[in-house]
Coordinates of C-alpha atoms in Angstrom, one line a residue:
Chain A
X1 CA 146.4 137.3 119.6
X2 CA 147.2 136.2 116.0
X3 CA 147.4 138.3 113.5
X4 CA 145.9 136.9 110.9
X5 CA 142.5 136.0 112.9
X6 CA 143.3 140.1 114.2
X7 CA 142.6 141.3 110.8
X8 CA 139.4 138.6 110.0
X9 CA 138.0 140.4 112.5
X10 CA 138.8 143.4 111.3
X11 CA 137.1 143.1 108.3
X12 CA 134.5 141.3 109.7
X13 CA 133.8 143.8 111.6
X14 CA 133.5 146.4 109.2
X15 CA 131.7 144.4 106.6
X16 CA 129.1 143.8 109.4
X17 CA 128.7 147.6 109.8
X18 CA 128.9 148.2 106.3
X19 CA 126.1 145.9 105.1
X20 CA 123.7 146.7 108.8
X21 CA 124.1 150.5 108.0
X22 CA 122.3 150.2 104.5
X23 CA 119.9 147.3 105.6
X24 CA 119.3 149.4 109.0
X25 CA 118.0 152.4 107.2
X26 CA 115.6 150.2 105.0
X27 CA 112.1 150.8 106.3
X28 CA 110.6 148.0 108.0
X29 CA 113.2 144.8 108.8
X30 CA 113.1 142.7 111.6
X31 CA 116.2 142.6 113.0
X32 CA 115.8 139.0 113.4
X33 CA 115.0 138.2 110.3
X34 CA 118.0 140.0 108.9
X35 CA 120.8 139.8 111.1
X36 CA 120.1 136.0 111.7
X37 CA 120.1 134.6 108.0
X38 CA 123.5 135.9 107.2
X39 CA 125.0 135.3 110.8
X40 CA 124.1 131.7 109.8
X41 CA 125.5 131.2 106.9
X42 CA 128.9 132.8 108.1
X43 CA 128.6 129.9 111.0
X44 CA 128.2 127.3 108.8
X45 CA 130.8 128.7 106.2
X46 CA 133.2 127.5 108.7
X47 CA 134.6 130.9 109.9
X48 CA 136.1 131.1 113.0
X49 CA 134.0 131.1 115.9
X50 CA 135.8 134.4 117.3
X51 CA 135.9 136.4 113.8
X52 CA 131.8 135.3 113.8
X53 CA 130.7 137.0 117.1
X54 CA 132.8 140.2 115.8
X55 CA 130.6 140.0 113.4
X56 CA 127.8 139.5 114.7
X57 CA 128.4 142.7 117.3
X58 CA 128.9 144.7 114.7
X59 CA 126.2 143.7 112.7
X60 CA 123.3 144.3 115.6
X61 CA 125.3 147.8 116.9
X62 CA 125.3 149.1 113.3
X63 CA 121.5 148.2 112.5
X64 CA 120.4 149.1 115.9
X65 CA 121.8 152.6 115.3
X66 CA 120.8 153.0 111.9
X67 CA 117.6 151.9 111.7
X68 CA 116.5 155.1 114.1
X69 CA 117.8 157.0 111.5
X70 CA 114.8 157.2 109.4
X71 CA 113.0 157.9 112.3
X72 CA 114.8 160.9 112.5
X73 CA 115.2 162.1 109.2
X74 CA 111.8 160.6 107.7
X75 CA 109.5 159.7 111.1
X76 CA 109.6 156.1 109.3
X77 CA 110.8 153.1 111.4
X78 CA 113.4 151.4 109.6
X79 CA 113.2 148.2 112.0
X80 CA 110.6 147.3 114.6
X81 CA 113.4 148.1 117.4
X82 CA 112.3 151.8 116.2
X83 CA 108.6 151.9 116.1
X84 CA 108.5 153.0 120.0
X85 CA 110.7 156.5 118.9
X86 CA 108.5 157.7 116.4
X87 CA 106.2 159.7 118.1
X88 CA 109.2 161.6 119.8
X89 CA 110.5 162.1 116.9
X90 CA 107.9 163.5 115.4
X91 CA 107.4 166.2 118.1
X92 CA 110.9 167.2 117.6
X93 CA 110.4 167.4 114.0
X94 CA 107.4 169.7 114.6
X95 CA 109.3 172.2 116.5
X96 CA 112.2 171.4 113.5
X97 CA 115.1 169.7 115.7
X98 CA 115.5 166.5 113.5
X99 CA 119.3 166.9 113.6
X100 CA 118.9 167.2 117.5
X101 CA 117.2 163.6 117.3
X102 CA 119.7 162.2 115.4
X103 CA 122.3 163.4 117.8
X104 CA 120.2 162.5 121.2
X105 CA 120.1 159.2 119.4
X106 CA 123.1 158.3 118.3
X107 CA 124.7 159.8 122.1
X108 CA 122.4 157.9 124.0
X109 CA 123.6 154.5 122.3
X110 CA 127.3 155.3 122.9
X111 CA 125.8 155.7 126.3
X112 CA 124.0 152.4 126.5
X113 CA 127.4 150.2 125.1
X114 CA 129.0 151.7 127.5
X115 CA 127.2 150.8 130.6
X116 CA 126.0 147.6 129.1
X117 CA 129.5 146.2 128.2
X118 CA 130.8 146.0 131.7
X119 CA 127.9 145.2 133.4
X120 CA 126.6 141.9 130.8
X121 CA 130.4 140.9 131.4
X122 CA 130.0 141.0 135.3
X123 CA 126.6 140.3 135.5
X124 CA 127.7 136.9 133.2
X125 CA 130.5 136.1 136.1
X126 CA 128.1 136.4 138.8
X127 CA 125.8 133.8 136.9
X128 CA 128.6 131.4 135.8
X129 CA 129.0 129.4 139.1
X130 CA 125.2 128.7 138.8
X131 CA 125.6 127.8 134.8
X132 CA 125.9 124.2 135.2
X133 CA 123.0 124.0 137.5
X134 CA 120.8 126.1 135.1
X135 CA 122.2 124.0 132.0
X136 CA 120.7 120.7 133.7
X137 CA 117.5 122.2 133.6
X138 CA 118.0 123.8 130.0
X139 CA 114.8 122.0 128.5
X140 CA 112.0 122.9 131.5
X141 CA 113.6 126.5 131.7
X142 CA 113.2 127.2 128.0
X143 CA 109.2 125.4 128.0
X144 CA 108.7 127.5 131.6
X145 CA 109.8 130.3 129.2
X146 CA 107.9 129.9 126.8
X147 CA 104.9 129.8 129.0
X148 CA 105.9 133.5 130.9
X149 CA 106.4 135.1 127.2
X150 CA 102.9 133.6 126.4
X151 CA 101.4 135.1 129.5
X152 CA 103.0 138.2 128.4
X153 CA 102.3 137.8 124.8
X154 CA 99.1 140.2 123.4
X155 CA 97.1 137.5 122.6
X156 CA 98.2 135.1 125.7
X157 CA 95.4 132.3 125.5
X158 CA 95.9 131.7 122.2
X159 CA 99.6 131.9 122.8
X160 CA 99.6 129.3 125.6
X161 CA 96.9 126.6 123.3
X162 CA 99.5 126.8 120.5
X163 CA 102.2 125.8 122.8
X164 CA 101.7 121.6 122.5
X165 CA 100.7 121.5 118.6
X166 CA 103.3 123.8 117.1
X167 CA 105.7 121.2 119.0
X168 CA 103.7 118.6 117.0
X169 CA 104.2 120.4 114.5
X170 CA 107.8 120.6 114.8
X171 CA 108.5 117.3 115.6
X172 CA 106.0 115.6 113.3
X173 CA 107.5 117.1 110.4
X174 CA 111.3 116.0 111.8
X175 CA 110.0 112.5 112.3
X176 CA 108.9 112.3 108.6
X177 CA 112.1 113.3 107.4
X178 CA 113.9 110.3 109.4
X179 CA 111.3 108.1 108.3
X180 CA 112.1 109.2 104.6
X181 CA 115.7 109.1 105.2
X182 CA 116.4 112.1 103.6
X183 CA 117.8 113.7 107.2
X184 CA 120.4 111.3 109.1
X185 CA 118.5 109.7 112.5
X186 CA 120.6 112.2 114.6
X187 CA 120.1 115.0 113.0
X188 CA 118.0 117.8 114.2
X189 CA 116.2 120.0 111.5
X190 CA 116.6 123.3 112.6
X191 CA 117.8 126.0 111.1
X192 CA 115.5 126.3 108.4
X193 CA 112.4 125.9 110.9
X194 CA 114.2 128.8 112.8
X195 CA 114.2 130.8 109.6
X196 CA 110.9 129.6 108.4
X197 CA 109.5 131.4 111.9
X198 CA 111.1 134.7 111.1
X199 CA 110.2 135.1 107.8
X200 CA 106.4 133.7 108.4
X201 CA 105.0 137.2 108.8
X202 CA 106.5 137.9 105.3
X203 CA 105.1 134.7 104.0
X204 CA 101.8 134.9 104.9
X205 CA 101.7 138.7 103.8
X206 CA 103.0 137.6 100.3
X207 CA 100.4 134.9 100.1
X208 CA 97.5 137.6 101.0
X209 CA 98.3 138.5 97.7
X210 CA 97.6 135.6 95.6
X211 CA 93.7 136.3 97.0
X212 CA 92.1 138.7 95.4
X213 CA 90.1 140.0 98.1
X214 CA 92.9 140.9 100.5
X215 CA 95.0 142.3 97.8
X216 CA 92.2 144.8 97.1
X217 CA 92.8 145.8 100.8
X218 CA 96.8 146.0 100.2
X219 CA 97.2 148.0 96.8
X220 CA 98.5 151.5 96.7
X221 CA 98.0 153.4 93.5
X222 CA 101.1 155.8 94.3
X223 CA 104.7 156.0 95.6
X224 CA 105.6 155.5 99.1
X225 CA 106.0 159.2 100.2
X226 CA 108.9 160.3 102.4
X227 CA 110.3 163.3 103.3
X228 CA 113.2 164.2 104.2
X229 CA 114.6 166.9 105.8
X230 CA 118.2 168.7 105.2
X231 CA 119.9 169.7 108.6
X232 CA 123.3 171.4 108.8
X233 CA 126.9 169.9 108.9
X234 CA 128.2 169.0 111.9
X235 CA 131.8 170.3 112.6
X236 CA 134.7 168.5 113.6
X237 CA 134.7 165.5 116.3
X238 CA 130.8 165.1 117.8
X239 CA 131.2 164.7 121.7
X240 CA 128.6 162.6 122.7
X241 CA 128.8 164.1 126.3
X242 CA 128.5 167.5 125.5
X243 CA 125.4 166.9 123.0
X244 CA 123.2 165.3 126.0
X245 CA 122.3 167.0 129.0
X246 CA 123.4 165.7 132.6
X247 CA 120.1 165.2 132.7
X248 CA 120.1 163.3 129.7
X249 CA 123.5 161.2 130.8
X250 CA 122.0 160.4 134.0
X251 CA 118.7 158.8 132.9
X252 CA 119.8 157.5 130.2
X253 CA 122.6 155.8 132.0
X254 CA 119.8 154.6 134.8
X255 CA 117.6 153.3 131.8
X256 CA 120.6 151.1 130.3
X257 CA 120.9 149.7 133.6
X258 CA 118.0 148.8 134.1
X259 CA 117.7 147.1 130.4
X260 CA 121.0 145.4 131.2
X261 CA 119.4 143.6 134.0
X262 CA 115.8 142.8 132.4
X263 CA 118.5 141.3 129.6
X264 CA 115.8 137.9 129.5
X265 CA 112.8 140.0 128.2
X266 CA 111.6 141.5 124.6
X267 CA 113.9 144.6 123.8
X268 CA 111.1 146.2 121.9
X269 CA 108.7 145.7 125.0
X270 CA 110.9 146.8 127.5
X271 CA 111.9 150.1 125.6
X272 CA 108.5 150.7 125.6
X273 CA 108.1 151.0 129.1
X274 CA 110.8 151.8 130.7
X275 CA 111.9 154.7 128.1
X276 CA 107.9 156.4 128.7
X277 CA 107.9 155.8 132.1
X278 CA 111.4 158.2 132.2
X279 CA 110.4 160.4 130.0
X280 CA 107.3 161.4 132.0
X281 CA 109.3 163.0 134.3
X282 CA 109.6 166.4 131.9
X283 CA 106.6 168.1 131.0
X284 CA 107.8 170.6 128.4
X285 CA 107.5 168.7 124.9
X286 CA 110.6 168.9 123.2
X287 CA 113.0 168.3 126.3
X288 CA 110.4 165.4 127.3
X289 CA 110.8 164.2 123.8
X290 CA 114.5 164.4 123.5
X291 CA 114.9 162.9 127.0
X292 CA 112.7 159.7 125.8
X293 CA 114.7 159.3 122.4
X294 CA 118.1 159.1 124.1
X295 CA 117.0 157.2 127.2
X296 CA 115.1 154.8 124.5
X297 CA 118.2 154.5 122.6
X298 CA 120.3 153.7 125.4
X299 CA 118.0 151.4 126.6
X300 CA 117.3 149.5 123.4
X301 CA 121.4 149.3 123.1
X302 CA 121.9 148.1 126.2
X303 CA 119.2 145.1 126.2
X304 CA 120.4 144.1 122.4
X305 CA 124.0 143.7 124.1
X306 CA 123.0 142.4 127.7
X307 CA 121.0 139.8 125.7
X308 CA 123.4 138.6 123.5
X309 CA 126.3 138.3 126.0
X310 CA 125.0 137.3 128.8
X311 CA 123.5 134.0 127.8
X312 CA 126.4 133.2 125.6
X313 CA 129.1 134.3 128.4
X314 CA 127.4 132.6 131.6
X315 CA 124.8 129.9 130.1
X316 CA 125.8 128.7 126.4
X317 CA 122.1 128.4 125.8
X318 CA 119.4 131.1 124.3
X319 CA 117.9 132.4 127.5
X320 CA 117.0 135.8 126.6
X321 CA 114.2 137.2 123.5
X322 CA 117.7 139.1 121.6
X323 CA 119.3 135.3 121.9
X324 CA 116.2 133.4 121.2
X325 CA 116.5 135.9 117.9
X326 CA 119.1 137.6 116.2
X327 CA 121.9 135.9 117.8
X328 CA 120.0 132.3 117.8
X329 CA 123.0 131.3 115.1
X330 CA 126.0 131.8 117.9
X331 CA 123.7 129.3 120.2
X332 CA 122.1 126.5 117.5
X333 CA 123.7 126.3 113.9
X334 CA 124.1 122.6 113.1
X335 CA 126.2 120.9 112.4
X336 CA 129.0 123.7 113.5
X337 CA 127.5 124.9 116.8
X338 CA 125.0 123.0 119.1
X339 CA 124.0 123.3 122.2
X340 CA 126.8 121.4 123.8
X341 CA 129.4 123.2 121.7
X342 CA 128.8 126.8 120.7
X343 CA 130.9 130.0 121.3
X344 CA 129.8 129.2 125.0
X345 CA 132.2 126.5 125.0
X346 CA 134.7 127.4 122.5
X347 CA 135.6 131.2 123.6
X348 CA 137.7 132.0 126.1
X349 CA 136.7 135.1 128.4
X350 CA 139.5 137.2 126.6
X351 CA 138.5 136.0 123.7
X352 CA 134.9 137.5 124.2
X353 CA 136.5 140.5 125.2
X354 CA 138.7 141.1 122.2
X355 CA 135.3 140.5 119.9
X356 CA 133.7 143.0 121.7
X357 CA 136.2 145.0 121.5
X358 CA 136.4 145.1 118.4
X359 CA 132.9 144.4 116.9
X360 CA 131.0 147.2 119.1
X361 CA 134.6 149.7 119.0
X362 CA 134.6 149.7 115.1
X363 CA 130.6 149.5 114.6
X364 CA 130.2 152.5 117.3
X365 CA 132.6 154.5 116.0
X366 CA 131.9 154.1 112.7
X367 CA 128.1 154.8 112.8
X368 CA 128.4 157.4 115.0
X369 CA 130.7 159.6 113.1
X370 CA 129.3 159.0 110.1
X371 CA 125.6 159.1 110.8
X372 CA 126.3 162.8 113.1
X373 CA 127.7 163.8 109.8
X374 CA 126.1 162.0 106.8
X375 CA 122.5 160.9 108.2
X376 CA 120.8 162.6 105.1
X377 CA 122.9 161.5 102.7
X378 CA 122.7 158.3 103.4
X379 CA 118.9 157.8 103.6
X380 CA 118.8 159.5 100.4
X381 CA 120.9 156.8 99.0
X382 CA 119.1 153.9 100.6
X383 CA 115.3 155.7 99.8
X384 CA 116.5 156.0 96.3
X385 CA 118.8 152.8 95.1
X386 CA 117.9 150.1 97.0
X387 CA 114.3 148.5 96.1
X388 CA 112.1 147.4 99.0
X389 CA 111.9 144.2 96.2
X390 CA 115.2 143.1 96.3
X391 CA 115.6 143.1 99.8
X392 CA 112.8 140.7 100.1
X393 CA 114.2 138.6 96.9
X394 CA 117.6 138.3 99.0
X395 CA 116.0 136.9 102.3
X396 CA 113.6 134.5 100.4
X397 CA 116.5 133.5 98.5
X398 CA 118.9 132.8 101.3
X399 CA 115.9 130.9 103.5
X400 CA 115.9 128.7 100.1
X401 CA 118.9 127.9 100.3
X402 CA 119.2 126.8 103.9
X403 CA 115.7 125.0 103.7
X404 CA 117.8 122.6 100.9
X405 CA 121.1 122.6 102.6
X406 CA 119.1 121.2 105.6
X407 CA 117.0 118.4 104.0
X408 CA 116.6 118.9 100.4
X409 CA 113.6 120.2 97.9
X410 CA 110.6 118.7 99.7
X411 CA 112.4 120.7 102.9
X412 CA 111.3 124.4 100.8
X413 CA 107.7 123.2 101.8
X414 CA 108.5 121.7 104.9
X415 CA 109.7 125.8 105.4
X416 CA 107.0 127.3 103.7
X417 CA 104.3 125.4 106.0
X418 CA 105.7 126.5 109.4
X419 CA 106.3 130.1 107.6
X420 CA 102.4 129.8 107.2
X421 CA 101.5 129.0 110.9
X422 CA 104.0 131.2 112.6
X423 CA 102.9 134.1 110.5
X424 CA 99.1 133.1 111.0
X425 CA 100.0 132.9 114.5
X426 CA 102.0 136.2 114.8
X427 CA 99.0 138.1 113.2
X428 CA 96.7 136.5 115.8
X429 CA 99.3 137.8 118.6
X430 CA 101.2 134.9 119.2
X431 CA 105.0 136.6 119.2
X432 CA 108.0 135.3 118.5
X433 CA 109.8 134.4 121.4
X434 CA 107.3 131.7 122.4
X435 CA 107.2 130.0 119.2
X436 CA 111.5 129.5 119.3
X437 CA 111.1 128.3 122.7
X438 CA 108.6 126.1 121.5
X439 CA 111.6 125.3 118.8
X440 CA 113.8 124.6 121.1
X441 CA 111.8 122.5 123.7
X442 CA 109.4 120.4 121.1
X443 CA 111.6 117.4 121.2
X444 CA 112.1 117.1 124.9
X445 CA 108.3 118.9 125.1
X446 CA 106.8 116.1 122.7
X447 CA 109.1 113.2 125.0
X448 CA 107.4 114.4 128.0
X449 CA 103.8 114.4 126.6
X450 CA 104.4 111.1 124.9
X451 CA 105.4 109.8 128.4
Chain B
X1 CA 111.5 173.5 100.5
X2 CA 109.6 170.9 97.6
X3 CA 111.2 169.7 94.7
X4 CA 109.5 171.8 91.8
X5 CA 107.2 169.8 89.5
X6 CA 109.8 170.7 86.5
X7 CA 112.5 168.6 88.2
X8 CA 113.1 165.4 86.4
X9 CA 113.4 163.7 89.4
X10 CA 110.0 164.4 91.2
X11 CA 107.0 161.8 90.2
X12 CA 103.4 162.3 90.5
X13 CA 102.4 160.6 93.2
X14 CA 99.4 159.6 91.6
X15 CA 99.8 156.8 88.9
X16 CA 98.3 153.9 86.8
X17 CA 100.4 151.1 88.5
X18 CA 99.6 149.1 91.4
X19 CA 101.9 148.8 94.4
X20 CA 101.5 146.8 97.3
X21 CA 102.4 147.3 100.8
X22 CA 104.7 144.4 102.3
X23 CA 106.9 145.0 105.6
X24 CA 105.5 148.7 105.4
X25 CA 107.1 149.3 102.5
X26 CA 105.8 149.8 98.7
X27 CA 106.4 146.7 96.0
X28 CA 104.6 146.0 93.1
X29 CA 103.9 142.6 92.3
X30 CA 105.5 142.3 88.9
X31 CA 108.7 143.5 90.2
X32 CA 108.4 141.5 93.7
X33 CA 108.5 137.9 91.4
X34 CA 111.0 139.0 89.0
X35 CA 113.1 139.2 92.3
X36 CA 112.5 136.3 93.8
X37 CA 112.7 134.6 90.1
X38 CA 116.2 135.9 90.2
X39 CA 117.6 136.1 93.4
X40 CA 116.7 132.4 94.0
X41 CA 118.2 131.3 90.6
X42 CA 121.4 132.9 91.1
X43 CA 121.2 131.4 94.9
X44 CA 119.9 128.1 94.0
X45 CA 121.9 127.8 90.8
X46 CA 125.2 128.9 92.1
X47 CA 124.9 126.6 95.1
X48 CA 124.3 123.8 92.5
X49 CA 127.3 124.7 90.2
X50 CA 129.4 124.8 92.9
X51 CA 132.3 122.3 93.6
X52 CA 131.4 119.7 96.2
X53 CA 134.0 120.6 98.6
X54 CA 132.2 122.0 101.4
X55 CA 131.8 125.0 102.5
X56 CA 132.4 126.2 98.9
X57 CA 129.0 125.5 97.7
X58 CA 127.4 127.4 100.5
X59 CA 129.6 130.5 99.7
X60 CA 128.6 130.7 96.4
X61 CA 125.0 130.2 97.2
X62 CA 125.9 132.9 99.6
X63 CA 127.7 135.5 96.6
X64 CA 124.7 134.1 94.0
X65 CA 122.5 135.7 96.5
X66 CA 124.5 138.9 96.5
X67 CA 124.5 139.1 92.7
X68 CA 121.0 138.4 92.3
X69 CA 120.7 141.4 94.8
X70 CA 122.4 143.6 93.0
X71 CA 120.8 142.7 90.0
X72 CA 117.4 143.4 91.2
X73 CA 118.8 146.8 92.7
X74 CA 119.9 147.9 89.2
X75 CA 116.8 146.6 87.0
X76 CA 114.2 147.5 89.3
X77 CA 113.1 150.9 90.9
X78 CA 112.4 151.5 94.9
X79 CA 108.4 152.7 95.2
X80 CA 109.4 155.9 97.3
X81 CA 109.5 159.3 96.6
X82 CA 111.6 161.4 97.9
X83 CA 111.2 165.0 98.8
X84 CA 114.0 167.0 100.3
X85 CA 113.0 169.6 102.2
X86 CA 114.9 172.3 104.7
X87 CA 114.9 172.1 108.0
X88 CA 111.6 173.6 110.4
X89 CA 109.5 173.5 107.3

C-alpha cells in the first residue's frame, strides 16, 4: 500500500468521524439525507475511490454510534436509526442507569462490527460466483424490489399505484432536459433526483409553513427542552466485554447475525423486530431493557455494514435499503461512478479490506473511547452551539448546488418538484426505499411500459 | 439537580417568539431563511467564483457551504434548553 493514499485515508477517516460525531448527536437527521450529500460530493471531487469508502465507513460507524447518544443522555433520537431505543432508554433512565445505556450501547456496536465484518465479507464470496447472473437481471430485480418494499411499506396500496407515475415522473422530467439540450443525450440526471428524494420530507415540511393554517399547527411558543443528565467518569480503558453480560454477548452476537443475513431489508424495520422479539426473553425491566439496547445496537451496526458491503463486494449494484440510501453515492454518482464502473469494479478485495480496516478501526475506536468517556460533554456542546437552522441551511445549500452542477438553474425546480412528491408521498406512507428503486428502474421501467 | 433561575444561562421556557418544529427539532422562521439566504450564497457564490478547472469549483462550493455553516452557527442561537441534572433524579 502507498503511503500517500495510506495517510488520505487516514484523514479521511477521521474527518468522517469527526464531522458524523457532531451531526450524529443532532436531534432528528436522516442518516440518508446526511451521510449521502457529502459522500457525493467527495465522489465527484475526484478522490480516490479507496480513500472514499474509508470515508464513507467511518462516516456511517460514527453517526450510527452517536446518534444513540442523545437517546441516552436526553431520551431524544438524534437520527431515525434511534427512534426504536427510546423507550428502553427511558426505563433505564427511570431507574437512573443512563451511563449504563450508553455503555450497553456503545459495547453492543463493537459487538455488531465485529460479527458483521467477517460475515458481509464471506457472505459477499459466497454471492460472487452468482454476481454476473444477478447483474443481467439488475433492472427486473430492482422493479421486483421495489414492489416487495411496497408490500412491506405502511401504506402498501398507495405505495404500489405510485410505482408507474413517479417513473413518469422521473423520466418525463429527464426527457425535457434532452429535449432542451441543457443535459447531454447520454446523460442520466440523477443525483440531484436522488437528493431531491431525501430531502422531500424536509421540503414539504418547510413549505407547510408558507400556509398559514398548518403553521398554526407547527408553532412552539418556547425552547425545545432537554435534559440532560451528569453520570460519573469512566476510568481507564472501557472493556467492552466486561461491560455486557454473557448474556448480553450472546444475543447480541445472535441478533447481528441475524441482521447480517437480512442485509437487503430496512435497518430501522428490522431492529425493530428482531431487537423486541430478543428482548422479550427477560422479564425484569431494566435487564430486559438493557438486553434490548445492546442487542438493538448490535443489530442496527451490523445491518448498516452488511448493507453496504455486501452489494458493493459481491453485486456492484444497490441491492439492499442501507445501499439504496446512504451509500447510494459509492454505487451511482455520475459521471465518476456508474453502474458499470463503481468501487464494485474498481477495488480489489484487499483493497476493501484495508478501507474497512481502517474506516470502521479508527471510527470504532474513536467513538467508543470518547463517547464511554465524554458522552455529556459532547451533547452539551452540540445542544448548545450548533443551531438546528444551520444544519438545515447546509443540506439545502449543498442539494443547490448539485441540482446546478447536474443541469443548471431550471434543475433547482426540477429538484424542488420531486422533493414535493416524495415528501407528499413519504407522509402518506410511501418509504423511501421504493421510491430509489423506482429511481433506479424508471428508464428501463418506462421502456417496458412504452413497449 | 436544576439550574437555578439566577443562572445567566437558564431561559424561561416561556417566551414571545415563535419557533417551529422541523425534523423534530425547534427553528424559528426568521432565523431558518437567514440560513438558507446564507448558506446558499456562500455555496452558490463560491461555486460561481471559482476557477473553471474542475473539480475546483465543486470544492469550493463544497468549503462555501462550510463557511456559510459556520456563519449561521455563530449568528444564530439553537432553540434548546438545556438543563443539567445529576444522575437518578
Amino acid at each position: 500500500m502507498d503511503v500517500n493514499l495510506l495517510i488520505q485515508m487516514l484523514i479521511a477517516a477521521i474527518l468522517g468521524t469527526a464531522i458524523y460525531t457532531i451531526i450524529g448527536i443532532v436531534p432528528g437527521t436522516d442518516e440518508t439525507a446526511v451521510i449521502a450529500p457529502i459522500t457525493l460530493a467527495i465522489v465527484l471531487a475526484g478522490v480516490e475511490p479507496i480513500v472514499v469508502l474509508t470515508f464513507y465507513m467511518a462516516a456511517v460507524i460514527a453517526h450510527k454510534l452517536t446518534d444513540s447518544v442523545p437517546v441516552a443522555v436526553a431520551g431524544i433520537p438524534g437520527g431515525v436509526m434511534a427512534t426504536p431505543m427510546v423507550e428502553h432508554a427511558l426505563v433505564l433512565k427511570k431507574y437512573g442507569q443512563s451511563e449504563t445505556s450508553i455503555k450497553k450501547m456503545m459495547s453492543g456496536s463493537v459487538i455488531g462490527t465485529l460479527v458483521s465484518v467477517p460475515v458481509s465479507l464471506l457472505l459477499a464470496s459466497v454471492l460472487v460466483p452468482f454476481a454476473e447472473r444477478i447483474n443481467e437481471y439488475a433492472n427486473p430485480i430492482l422493479f421486483a424490489g421495489a414492489v416487495l418494499l411496497a408490500l412491506l411499506s405502511t401504506n402498501r396500496w398507495l405505495s404500489l399505484i405510485i410505482i408507474i407515475p413517479f417513473a413518469l415522473l422521473i423520466q418525463g422530467l429527464r426527457h425535457l432536459y434532452w429535449d432542451l439540450g441543457i443535459v447531454p443525450e447520454n446523460k442520466n440526471v440523477f443525483i440531484s433526483f436522488f437528493l431531491g428524494i431525501t430531502i422531500g420530507p424536509v421540503i414539504v415540511t418547510l413549505l407547510d409553513l408558507l400556509s398559514k393554517e398548518k403553521r398554526k399547527q407547527l408553532i412552539r411558543h418556547h425552547h425545545k427542552e432537554i435534559i440532560l443528565k451528569k453520570s460519573a467518569k469512566e476510568k481507564g480503558f472501557p472493556n467492552p466485554f466486561k461491560i455486557l453480560t454473557k448474556k448480553e454477548v450472546g444475543m447480541s452476537s445472535i441478533a447481528s447475525l441475524f441482521g447480517t443475513i437480512t442485509f437487503m431489508f430496512s435497518a430501522v424495520g428490522v431492529t425493530t423486530l428482531v431487537g423486541e422479539l430478543f428482548s422479550k426473553q427477560e422479564k425484569e425491566p431494566v435487564k430486559r431493557s438493557s438486553l434490548a439496547i445492546s442487542c438493538m445496537e448490535a443489530l442496527a451496526n451490523a445491518t448498516y455494514i452488511a448493507g453496504s458491503l455486501i452489494p458493493l463486494i459481491a453485486l456492484g449494484f444497490p441491492l439492499s435499503s442501507v445501499a439504496l440510501g446512504p451509500a447510494n453515492p459509492l454505487f451511482n454518482a455520475p459521471p465518476v461512478f456508474t453502474l458499470d464502473h463503481n468501487l464494485h469494479h474498481i477495488l480489489s478485495f484487499t483493497d476493501f479490506l484495508w478501507a474497512i480496516f481502517i474506516g470502521v478501526g479508527i471510527s470504532l475506536f474513536f467513538t467508543y473511547v470518547i463517547i464511554v468517556k465524554h458522552a455529556n460533554e459532547i451533547c452539551a456542546f452540540v445542544f448548545k452551539w450548533i443551531p438546528h437552522e444551520a444544519i438545515l441551511g447546509l443540506f439545502v445549500a449543498l442539494v443547490f448546488l448539485l441540482a446546478f452542477m447536474d443541469a443548471g438553474w431550471l434543475n433547482i425546480a426540477g429538484v424542488l418538484l420531486i422533493g414535493i412528491v416524495s415528501g407528499t408521498l413519504s407522509r402518506y406512507g410511501v418509504n423511501f426505499g421504493v421510491q430509489f428503486m423506482v429511481l433506479y428502474s424508471a428508464p428501463w421501467l418506462v421502456s417496458v411500459l412504452a413497449g | 439537580m436544576a439550574k437555578s433561575k439566577a443562572d445567566p444561562t437558564y431561559q424561561k421556557t416561556q417566551d414571545h417568539s415563535e419557533y417551529v418544529e422541523v425534523w423534530e427539532d425547534f427553528v424559528s422562521i426568521k432565523d431558518l431563511v437567514i440560513s438558507f439566504i446564507i448558506c446558499s450564497i456562500m455555496t452558490l457564490g463560491a461555486y460561481l467564483l471559482a476557477p473553471n478547472d474542475p473539480p475546483k469549483p465543486l470544492f469550493f462550493g463544497l468549503s462555501g457551504a462550510l463557511i456559510g455553516f459556520i456563519i449561521c452557527s455563530v449568528i444564530i442561537k439553537p432553540k434548546r434548553n438545556l438543563i443539567e441534572t445529576e444522575e437518578g433524579k
